[in-house]
GROMACS .gro file of C-alpha atoms in nm:
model
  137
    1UNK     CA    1  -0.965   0.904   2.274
    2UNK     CA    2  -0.695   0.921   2.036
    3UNK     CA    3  -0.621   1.038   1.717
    4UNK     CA    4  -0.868   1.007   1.421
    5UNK     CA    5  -0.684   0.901   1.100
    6UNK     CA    6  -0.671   1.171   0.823
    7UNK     CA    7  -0.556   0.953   0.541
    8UNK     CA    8  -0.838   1.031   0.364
    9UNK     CA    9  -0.890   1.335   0.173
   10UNK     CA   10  -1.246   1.339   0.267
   11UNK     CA   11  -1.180   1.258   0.661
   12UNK     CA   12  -0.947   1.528   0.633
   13UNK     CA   13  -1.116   1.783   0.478
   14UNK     CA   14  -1.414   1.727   0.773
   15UNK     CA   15  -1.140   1.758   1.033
   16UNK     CA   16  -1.026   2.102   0.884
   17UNK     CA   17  -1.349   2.200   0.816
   18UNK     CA   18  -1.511   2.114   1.130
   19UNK     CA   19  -1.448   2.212   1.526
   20UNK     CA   20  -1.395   1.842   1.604
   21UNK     CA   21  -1.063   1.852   1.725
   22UNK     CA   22  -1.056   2.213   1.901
   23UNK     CA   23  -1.394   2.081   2.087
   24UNK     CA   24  -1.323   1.680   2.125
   25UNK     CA   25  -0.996   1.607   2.021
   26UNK     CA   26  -0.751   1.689   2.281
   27UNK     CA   27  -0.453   1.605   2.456
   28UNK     CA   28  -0.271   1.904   2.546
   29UNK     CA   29   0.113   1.878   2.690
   30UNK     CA   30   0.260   2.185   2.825
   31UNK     CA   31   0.616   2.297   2.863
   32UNK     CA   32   0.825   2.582   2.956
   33UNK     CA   33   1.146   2.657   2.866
   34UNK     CA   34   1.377   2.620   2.547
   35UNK     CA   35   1.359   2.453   2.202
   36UNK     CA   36   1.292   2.090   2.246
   37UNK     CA   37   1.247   1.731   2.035
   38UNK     CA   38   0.931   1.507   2.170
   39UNK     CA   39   0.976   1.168   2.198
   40UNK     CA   40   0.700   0.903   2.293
   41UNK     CA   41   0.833   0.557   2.387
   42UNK     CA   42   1.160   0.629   2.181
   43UNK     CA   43   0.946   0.761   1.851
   44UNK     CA   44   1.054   1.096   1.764
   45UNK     CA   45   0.733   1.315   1.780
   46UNK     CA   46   0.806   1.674   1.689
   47UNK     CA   47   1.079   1.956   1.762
   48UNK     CA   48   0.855   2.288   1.914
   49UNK     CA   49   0.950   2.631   2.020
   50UNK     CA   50   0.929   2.722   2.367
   51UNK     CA   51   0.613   2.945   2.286
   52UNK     CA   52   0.468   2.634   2.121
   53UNK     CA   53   0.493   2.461   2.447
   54UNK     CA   54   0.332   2.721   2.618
   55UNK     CA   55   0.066   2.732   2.432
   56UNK     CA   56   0.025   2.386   2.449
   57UNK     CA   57   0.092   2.101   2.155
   58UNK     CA   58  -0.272   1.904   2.119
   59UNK     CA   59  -0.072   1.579   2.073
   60UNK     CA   60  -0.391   1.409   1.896
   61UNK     CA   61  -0.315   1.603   1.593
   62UNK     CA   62   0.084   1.410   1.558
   63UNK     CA   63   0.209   1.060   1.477
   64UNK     CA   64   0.209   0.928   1.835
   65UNK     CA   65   0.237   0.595   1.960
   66UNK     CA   66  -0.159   0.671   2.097
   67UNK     CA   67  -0.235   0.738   1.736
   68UNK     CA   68  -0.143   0.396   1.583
   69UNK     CA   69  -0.286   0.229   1.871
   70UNK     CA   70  -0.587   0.441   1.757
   71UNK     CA   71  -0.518   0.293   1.380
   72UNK     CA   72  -0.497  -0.047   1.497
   73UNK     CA   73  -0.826  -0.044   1.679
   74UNK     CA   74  -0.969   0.131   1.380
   75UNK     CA   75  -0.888  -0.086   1.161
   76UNK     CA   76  -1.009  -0.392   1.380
   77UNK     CA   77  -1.354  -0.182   1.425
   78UNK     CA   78  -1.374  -0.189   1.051
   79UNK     CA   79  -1.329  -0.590   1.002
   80UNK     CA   80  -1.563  -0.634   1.259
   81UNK     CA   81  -1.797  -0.422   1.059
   82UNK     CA   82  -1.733  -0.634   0.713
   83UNK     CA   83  -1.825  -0.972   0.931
   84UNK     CA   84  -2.178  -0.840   1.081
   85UNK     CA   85  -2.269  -0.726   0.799
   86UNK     CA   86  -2.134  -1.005   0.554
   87UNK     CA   87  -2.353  -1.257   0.794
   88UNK     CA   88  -2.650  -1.004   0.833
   89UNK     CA   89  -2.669  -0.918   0.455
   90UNK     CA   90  -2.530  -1.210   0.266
   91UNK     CA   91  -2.661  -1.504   0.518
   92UNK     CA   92  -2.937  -1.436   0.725
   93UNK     CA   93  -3.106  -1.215   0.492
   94UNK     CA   94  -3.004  -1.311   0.174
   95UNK     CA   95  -3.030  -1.694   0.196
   96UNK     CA   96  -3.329  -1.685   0.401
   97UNK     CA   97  -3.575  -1.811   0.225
   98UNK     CA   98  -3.369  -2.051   0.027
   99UNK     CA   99  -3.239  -2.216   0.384
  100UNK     CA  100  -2.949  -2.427   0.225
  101UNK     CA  101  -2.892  -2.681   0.512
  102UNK     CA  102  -2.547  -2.576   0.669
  103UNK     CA  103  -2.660  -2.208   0.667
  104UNK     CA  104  -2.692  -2.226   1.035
  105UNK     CA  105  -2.332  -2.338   1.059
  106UNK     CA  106  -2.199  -2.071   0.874
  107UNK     CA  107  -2.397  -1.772   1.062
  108UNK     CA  108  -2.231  -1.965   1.359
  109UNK     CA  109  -1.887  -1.949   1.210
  110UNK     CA  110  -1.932  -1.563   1.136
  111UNK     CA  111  -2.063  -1.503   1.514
  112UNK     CA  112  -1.754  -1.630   1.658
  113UNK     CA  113  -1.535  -1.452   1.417
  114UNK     CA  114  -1.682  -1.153   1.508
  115UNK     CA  115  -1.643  -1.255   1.923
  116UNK     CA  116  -1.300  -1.281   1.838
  117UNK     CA  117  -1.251  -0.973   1.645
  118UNK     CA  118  -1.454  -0.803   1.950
  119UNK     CA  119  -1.227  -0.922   2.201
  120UNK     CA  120  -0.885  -0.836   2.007
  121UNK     CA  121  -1.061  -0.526   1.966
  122UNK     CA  122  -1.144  -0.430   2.339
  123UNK     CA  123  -0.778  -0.565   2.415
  124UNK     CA  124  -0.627  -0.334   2.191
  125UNK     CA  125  -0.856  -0.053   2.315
  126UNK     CA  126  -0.703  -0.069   2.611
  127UNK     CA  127  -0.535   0.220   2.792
  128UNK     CA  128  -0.111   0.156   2.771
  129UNK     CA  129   0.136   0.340   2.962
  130UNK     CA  130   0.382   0.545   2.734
  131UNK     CA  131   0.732   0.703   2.808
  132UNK     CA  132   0.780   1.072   2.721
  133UNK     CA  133   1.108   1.250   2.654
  134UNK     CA  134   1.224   1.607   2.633
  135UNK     CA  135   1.572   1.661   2.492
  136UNK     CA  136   1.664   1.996   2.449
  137UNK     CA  137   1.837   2.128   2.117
   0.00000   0.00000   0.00000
């Protein structure tokens, strides 16, 4: 799992308020040693003490690549959501009992939107490899 977006005051607010990350949210990273800068895949994540690495930095809680991967399938999750229920609602329930002649074709249309938007999101979902680096400063 990676990060949950905070760009919302009120998602925010529950993550501060809440136990959610300390209990669900984790991906700790470890390090001994001196001051250093956090990169992931070239993106500079963070400069921490040494006592901050040894205390470990919950890298769901930073701007990581995992984060906007997290973003992207977000967002995908949430068009998927507009298209079920813009067919459920608007369509098939709303225009039921009128049923114009090409409503049929157009719950169609929507169900294969939403296979697509399914699929791109599962493929984004997917696990990716990432490149860390430690430069000390």
């Amino acid at each position: 799992m990676a990060a949950v977006p905070s760009t919302s005051a009120s998602v925010a607010f529950a993550l501060r308020a809440s136990d959610f990350t300390d209990s669900l949210n984790q991906q700790p990273l470890r390090i001994t040693g001196a001051r250093y800068q956090l990169k992931i895949d070239d993106a500079p994540v963070g400069s921490f003490t040494r006592e901050q690495f040894e205390a470990g930095i919950n890298l769901a809680t930073l701007p990581t690549p995992m984060a906007k991967q997290a973003a992207g399938v977000h967002a995908l999750t949430l068009k998927h959501n507009n298209v079920h229920s813009t067919r459920w609602r608007k369509l098939q329930t709303g225009l039921e009992k009128d049923a114009p002649a090409h409503l049929k074709q157009a719950m169609d249309a929507l169900d294969a939107l939403e296979t697509d938007l399914i699929a791109a999101q599962r493929a984004a979902a997917q696990p990716k490899p990432h490149r860390y680096e430690l430069s000390p400063e």
